[in-house]
């Protein structure tokens, strides 16, 4: 019998980290302080038309609010069903089958999946000693698309401004900078957008803004670049509830979001100190998670889960979401029983 799917799908698996109920979930870097109050209010009394009518095709009002938030013109914004969708559409819009996408490794794994599904070839360039960016090796790939995640998931640190500027100015094709964790960091590449036509910065309402369940992401770039992504995306990708909640949050709750970010930054410093006191060597982080290199990380993650604390177990370490201090204490106590 003929196979049902294209052969390029053979190497693609479903996204399937363990997701069953656990007392404290520090595995997916979502906002453990909750959601913006204005967003919850916007969700609480939706009229029937929210269900019966289509949402705005390209989320024009949401684009205006996002544009104000990041300080660009609305025509520099494209939205999507989570930033995953924006990444997928950017790769589809700029990558022809057979073209190359280069990225540092380790990084956000969905990029590989989207690239394979669109028929691209992948060039994974290992981070150097101390998990630093090897900009020369990345640029040597002369890729059609270069992807950088900064702050990088799963390692946590942002790449330096000089390194990012070098990649953006020397890469021959599109550069995508995934800034899912930008709010927790000291620096964003947003200011580079006005100088480069082939740069798209991808962001999300899922992390600092606490709206992961509503699936709202966006891209920021030159109008010609984001227009191409919007065409690859198609209409109605931001659903009516996500649209309403995100607009409310951007209008009324930036201070709420900044408050959470301030707590995350204090707690991640304290968490890092406590991990060092245990003899571990957590990597520097500019995000709302900490990567702790550790031998046997997958089995440590499995034991932590049995103790009621979920973290992400990766080949070379565990990645822990920063949450309110009591959850960090529970994690540290459980970890002490596992190492
Ligand atoms: C969480 C995450 C995303 C996905 O965010 P959504 O907007 O929820 O799709 C994208 N990139 C990175 C690096 C992430 O960690």
Coordinates of C-alpha atoms and ligand atoms in Angstrom, one line a residue:
X1 CA 0.0 0.0 0.0
X2 CA 1.2 3.5 -0.7
X3 CA 2.1 5.6 2.3
X4 CA -0.4 8.3 3.3
X5 CA 2.1 11.1 3.8
X6 CA 5.0 12.6 2.0
X7 CA 8.4 10.9 2.7
X8 CA 9.8 14.1 4.3
X9 CA 7.4 13.5 7.1
X10 CA 9.0 10.2 8.1
X11 CA 11.6 12.0 10.3
X12 CA 9.0 14.1 12.1
X13 CA 7.5 13.1 15.4
X14 CA 4.5 14.6 17.3
X15 CA 5.5 17.0 20.0
X16 CA 5.2 14.9 23.1
X17 CA 6.9 15.8 26.3
X18 CA 5.1 14.3 29.3
X19 CA 2.2 16.5 30.1
X20 CA 0.1 14.5 32.7
X21 CA -1.0 16.3 35.9
X22 CA 1.7 17.2 38.3
X23 CA 1.6 19.3 41.5
X24 CA 4.2 21.9 40.3
X25 CA 4.8 22.2 36.6
X26 CA 8.1 23.9 35.9
X27 CA 8.5 22.3 32.5
X28 CA 7.2 24.7 29.9
X29 CA 8.2 28.2 30.8
X30 CA 4.7 29.6 31.0
X31 CA 3.7 32.3 33.5
X32 CA 3.3 30.8 36.9
X33 CA 1.9 34.1 38.3
X34 CA -1.2 33.7 36.2
X35 CA -2.8 35.8 33.4
X36 CA -3.3 39.5 33.1
X37 CA -6.6 40.4 34.9
X38 CA -7.9 42.5 32.0
X39 CA -7.5 39.4 29.7
X40 CA -9.5 37.2 32.1
X41 CA -12.2 39.8 32.2
X42 CA -12.3 40.0 28.4
X43 CA -12.8 36.2 28.4
X44 CA -15.6 36.1 31.0
X45 CA -18.6 37.5 29.1
X46 CA -18.0 36.9 25.4
X47 CA -21.1 37.7 23.3
X48 CA -22.5 34.9 21.0
X49 CA -20.8 36.6 18.0
X50 CA -17.4 35.5 19.4
X51 CA -18.5 32.0 18.7
X52 CA -20.6 32.4 15.6
X53 CA -18.7 35.0 13.6
X54 CA -15.2 34.8 12.2
X55 CA -12.5 36.8 13.9
X56 CA -10.8 39.7 12.0
X57 CA -8.9 38.1 9.1
X58 CA -5.5 39.6 9.9
X59 CA -6.1 40.9 13.4
X60 CA -5.7 44.6 12.5
X61 CA -6.7 46.0 15.9
X62 CA -4.3 43.6 17.7
X63 CA -1.6 44.5 15.2
X64 CA -2.0 48.2 16.2
X65 CA -1.7 47.4 19.9
X66 CA 1.3 45.2 19.4
X67 CA 2.9 47.9 17.2
X68 CA 2.4 50.5 20.0
X69 CA 3.8 48.0 22.5
X70 CA 7.0 47.3 20.6
X71 CA 7.3 50.8 19.0
X72 CA 6.9 50.2 15.3
X73 CA 4.3 50.9 12.7
X74 CA 1.4 48.5 12.4
X75 CA 2.5 47.4 8.9
X76 CA 5.6 46.0 10.5
X77 CA 3.6 43.4 12.4
X78 CA 2.2 40.0 11.5
X79 CA 0.3 37.9 14.0
X80 CA -0.3 34.1 14.3
X81 CA -1.7 31.2 16.2
X82 CA 1.1 31.4 18.7
X83 CA 4.6 32.3 17.6
X84 CA 5.1 28.7 16.5
X85 CA 2.7 29.6 13.7
X86 CA 4.7 32.7 12.8
X87 CA 7.9 30.7 12.7
X88 CA 6.2 28.0 10.5
X89 CA 4.8 30.6 8.1
X90 CA 8.1 32.5 7.9
X91 CA 10.0 29.3 7.0
X92 CA 7.3 28.5 4.4
X93 CA 7.4 32.0 3.0
X94 CA 11.1 32.4 2.7
X95 CA 12.3 28.8 2.3
X96 CA 11.9 26.8 -0.9
X97 CA 12.1 23.0 -0.8
X98 CA 15.9 22.2 -0.8
X99 CA 17.0 25.5 0.6
X100 CA 19.0 25.6 3.9
X101 CA 18.1 26.9 7.3
X102 CA 21.0 27.3 9.8
X103 CA 20.7 27.6 13.5
X104 CA 22.8 27.1 16.6
X105 CA 22.3 23.8 18.5
X106 CA 20.8 23.2 21.0
X107 CA 17.9 25.5 20.4
X108 CA 14.1 25.5 20.1
X109 CA 13.3 22.1 18.5
X110 CA 10.1 23.1 16.6
X111 CA 12.2 25.0 14.1
X112 CA 13.7 21.8 12.8
X113 CA 10.2 20.3 12.5
X114 CA 8.8 23.2 10.6
X115 CA 11.9 23.3 8.3
X116 CA 11.6 19.6 7.5
X117 CA 7.9 19.9 6.8
X118 CA 8.5 22.7 4.3
X119 CA 11.2 20.6 2.6
X120 CA 14.2 22.6 3.8
X121 CA 17.6 21.2 4.7
X122 CA 18.8 21.9 8.2
X123 CA 22.3 23.0 9.3
X124 CA 22.7 22.7 13.0
X125 CA 25.8 24.6 14.2
X126 CA 26.9 23.6 17.8
X127 CA 27.2 26.3 20.4
X128 CA 30.9 26.6 21.4
X129 CA 32.4 26.1 24.9
X130 CA 30.2 27.6 27.5
X131 CA 27.2 27.5 25.2
X132 CA 28.3 30.5 23.2
X133 CA 27.3 31.5 19.7
X134 CA 29.7 30.5 16.9
X135 CA 28.7 33.3 14.6
X136 CA 31.5 32.6 12.1
X137 CA 30.4 28.9 11.7
X138 CA 26.8 29.9 11.5
X139 CA 27.5 32.5 8.7
X140 CA 29.7 30.0 6.9
X141 CA 26.6 28.0 6.1
X142 CA 25.5 30.8 3.8
X143 CA 22.0 29.7 4.6
X144 CA 18.8 31.0 3.0
X145 CA 17.3 31.3 6.5
X146 CA 19.3 31.8 9.7
X147 CA 17.4 31.2 12.9
X148 CA 18.6 32.6 16.3
X149 CA 16.7 32.2 19.5
X150 CA 17.8 34.9 22.0
X151 CA 17.5 34.4 25.0
X152 CA 18.1 30.9 23.8
X153 CA 15.8 28.0 24.7
X154 CA 17.0 25.8 26.4
X155 CA 20.3 27.3 27.5
X156 CA 18.9 30.6 28.8
X157 CA 21.4 33.4 27.9
X158 CA 20.8 36.0 25.3
X159 CA 23.4 36.3 22.6
X160 CA 25.4 39.6 22.6
X161 CA 24.3 42.6 20.7
X162 CA 27.6 42.6 18.7
X163 CA 27.1 38.9 17.7
X164 CA 23.5 39.4 16.7
X165 CA 24.3 42.5 14.7
X166 CA 27.1 40.6 12.9
X167 CA 24.8 37.8 12.0
X168 CA 22.0 40.1 10.8
X169 CA 24.4 42.3 8.7
X170 CA 26.4 39.4 7.2
X171 CA 23.8 36.6 6.6
X172 CA 22.9 36.4 3.0
X173 CA 19.2 35.5 3.5
X174 CA 16.4 35.9 6.0
X175 CA 17.3 36.1 9.7
X176 CA 14.7 35.1 12.2
X177 CA 15.3 36.1 15.8
X178 CA 13.0 34.3 18.2
X179 CA 12.5 36.6 21.2
X180 CA 9.9 34.5 23.0
X181 CA 11.7 35.5 26.3
X182 CA 12.7 39.1 25.4
X183 CA 10.7 40.7 28.2
X184 CA 12.9 38.9 30.8
X185 CA 16.1 40.1 29.1
X186 CA 18.1 43.4 29.1
X187 CA 18.3 43.8 25.4
X188 CA 16.1 43.2 22.4
X189 CA 17.1 43.2 18.7
X190 CA 13.9 45.2 17.9
X191 CA 15.9 48.3 17.1
X192 CA 17.6 46.5 14.2
X193 CA 14.3 46.0 12.3
X194 CA 14.3 49.4 10.7
X195 CA 17.7 48.9 9.2
X196 CA 17.2 45.5 7.6
X197 CA 14.6 44.2 5.1
X198 CA 15.4 40.6 5.7
X199 CA 15.1 40.4 9.5
X200 CA 12.0 39.2 11.4
X201 CA 11.8 39.1 15.1
X202 CA 9.3 36.6 16.4
X203 CA 7.6 37.1 19.8
X204 CA 4.7 35.7 21.8
X205 CA 2.0 36.5 24.3
X206 CA 2.6 33.0 25.8
X207 CA 5.4 33.6 28.3
X208 CA 5.7 37.0 30.1
X209 CA 2.1 37.9 29.1
X210 CA 0.7 34.7 30.5
X211 CA -1.6 33.8 27.6
X212 CA -0.1 30.5 26.3
X213 CA -3.5 28.8 26.2
X214 CA -4.9 31.4 23.9
X215 CA -2.2 31.0 21.2
X216 CA -1.2 34.6 20.2
X217 CA 2.1 35.2 18.6
X218 CA 3.6 37.9 16.3
X219 CA 6.4 38.8 14.1
X220 CA 8.1 42.2 13.7
X221 CA 9.9 43.1 10.5
X222 CA 10.0 45.3 7.4
X223 CA 6.6 45.6 5.8
X224 CA 7.7 43.5 2.8
X225 CA 8.9 40.7 5.0
X226 CA 5.9 40.5 7.3
X227 CA 3.5 40.8 4.3
X228 CA 5.1 37.6 2.8
X229 CA 4.6 35.8 6.1
X230 CA 1.0 37.0 6.3
X231 CA 0.3 35.5 2.8
X232 CA 1.9 32.2 3.8
X233 CA -0.2 32.2 7.0
X234 CA -3.7 32.8 5.7
X235 CA -6.7 34.5 7.4
X236 CA -8.3 33.9 10.9
X237 CA -5.3 32.4 12.6
X238 CA -5.8 34.4 15.8
X239 CA -9.2 33.3 17.2
X240 CA -11.7 35.7 18.6
X241 CA -11.1 35.0 22.3
X242 CA -7.3 35.2 21.9
X243 CA -7.7 38.4 20.0
X244 CA -10.0 40.0 22.6
X245 CA -7.8 38.9 25.6
X246 CA -4.5 40.0 24.0
X247 CA -5.9 43.4 23.1
X248 CA -7.2 43.9 26.6
X249 CA -3.9 42.9 28.2
X250 CA -1.8 45.1 25.9
X251 CA -4.0 48.1 26.7
X252 CA -4.4 47.7 30.4
X253 CA -1.9 45.3 31.9
X254 CA 1.6 46.2 30.8
X255 CA 2.4 47.2 34.4
X256 CA 1.1 43.7 35.6
X257 CA 3.4 42.0 33.1
X258 CA 6.4 44.2 34.2
X259 CA 5.7 43.3 37.8
X260 CA 5.9 39.6 37.0
X261 CA 9.1 40.2 35.0
X262 CA 10.6 42.0 38.0
X263 CA 9.8 39.0 40.3
X264 CA 11.2 36.5 37.8
X265 CA 14.4 38.4 37.6
X266 CA 14.8 38.5 41.4
X267 CA 13.9 34.9 41.9
X268 CA 16.1 33.5 39.1
X269 CA 19.1 35.2 40.8
X270 CA 18.2 33.7 44.1
X271 CA 17.5 30.2 42.5
X272 CA 20.9 30.4 40.8
X273 CA 22.6 31.1 44.1
X274 CA 20.9 28.2 45.8
X275 CA 21.7 25.8 42.9
X276 CA 25.4 26.8 43.2
X277 CA 25.3 26.2 46.9
X278 CA 24.3 22.6 46.1
X279 CA 27.5 22.3 44.0
X280 CA 25.7 22.6 40.6
X281 CA 26.6 25.0 37.8
X282 CA 23.5 26.6 36.4
X283 CA 24.1 28.5 33.2
X284 CA 23.7 32.3 33.1
X285 CA 20.1 33.2 32.0
X286 CA 18.2 36.1 30.6
X287 CA 14.9 34.2 30.5
X288 CA 12.3 32.9 32.9
X289 CA 14.0 29.5 33.2
X290 CA 17.4 28.2 34.3
X291 CA 19.3 25.4 32.6
X292 CA 21.3 23.2 35.0
X293 CA 23.9 20.9 33.3
X294 CA 23.8 17.6 35.1
X295 CA 24.6 14.0 34.4
X296 CA 21.7 11.7 34.0
X297 CA 19.3 14.6 33.5
X298 CA 16.4 12.6 31.9
X299 CA 16.3 10.2 34.8
X300 CA 16.6 13.0 37.4
X301 CA 13.6 14.7 35.6
X302 CA 11.6 11.5 35.9
X303 CA 12.4 11.2 39.6
X304 CA 11.5 14.8 40.2
X305 CA 8.2 14.2 38.5
X306 CA 7.5 11.3 40.9
X307 CA 8.1 13.8 43.7
X308 CA 5.5 16.1 42.1
X309 CA 7.7 18.6 40.3
X310 CA 7.9 18.6 36.5
X311 CA 11.0 20.1 34.8
X312 CA 12.3 19.5 31.3
X313 CA 14.8 16.7 31.2
X314 CA 17.2 17.2 28.2
X315 CA 20.2 15.2 27.2
X316 CA 22.8 17.4 29.1
X317 CA 20.8 19.0 31.8
X318 CA 17.4 20.0 33.2
X319 CA 15.6 23.2 32.3
X320 CA 13.5 24.7 35.2
X321 CA 10.9 27.4 34.8
X322 CA 11.2 30.2 37.3
X323 CA 8.0 30.5 39.4
X324 CA 7.0 32.1 42.7
X325 CA 9.6 31.4 45.5
X326 CA 7.5 28.7 47.3
X327 CA 7.5 26.6 44.1
X328 CA 11.3 27.1 43.8
X329 CA 11.7 25.9 47.4
X330 CA 9.7 22.8 46.7
X331 CA 11.8 22.2 43.6
X332 CA 15.1 22.7 45.4
X333 CA 14.0 20.3 48.2
X334 CA 13.0 17.6 45.6
X335 CA 16.2 18.1 43.7
X336 CA 18.3 17.6 46.8
X337 CA 16.7 14.2 47.1
X338 CA 17.6 13.3 43.5
X339 CA 21.3 14.3 43.2
Ligands
LIG1 C1 7.6 28.9 24.1 C2 8.4 29.2 22.8 C3 7.8 29.5 21.6 C4 6.3 29.2 21.3 O1 5.5 30.1 21.8 P1 3.9 30.1 21.3 O2 3.8 31.5 21.0 O3 3.2 29.6 22.5 O4 3.8 29.2 20.1 C5 8.5 30.0 20.6 N1 9.8 30.0 20.7 C6 10.5 29.7 21.8 C7 11.9 29.8 21.9 C8 9.8 29.2 22.9 O5 10.4 28.8 24.0

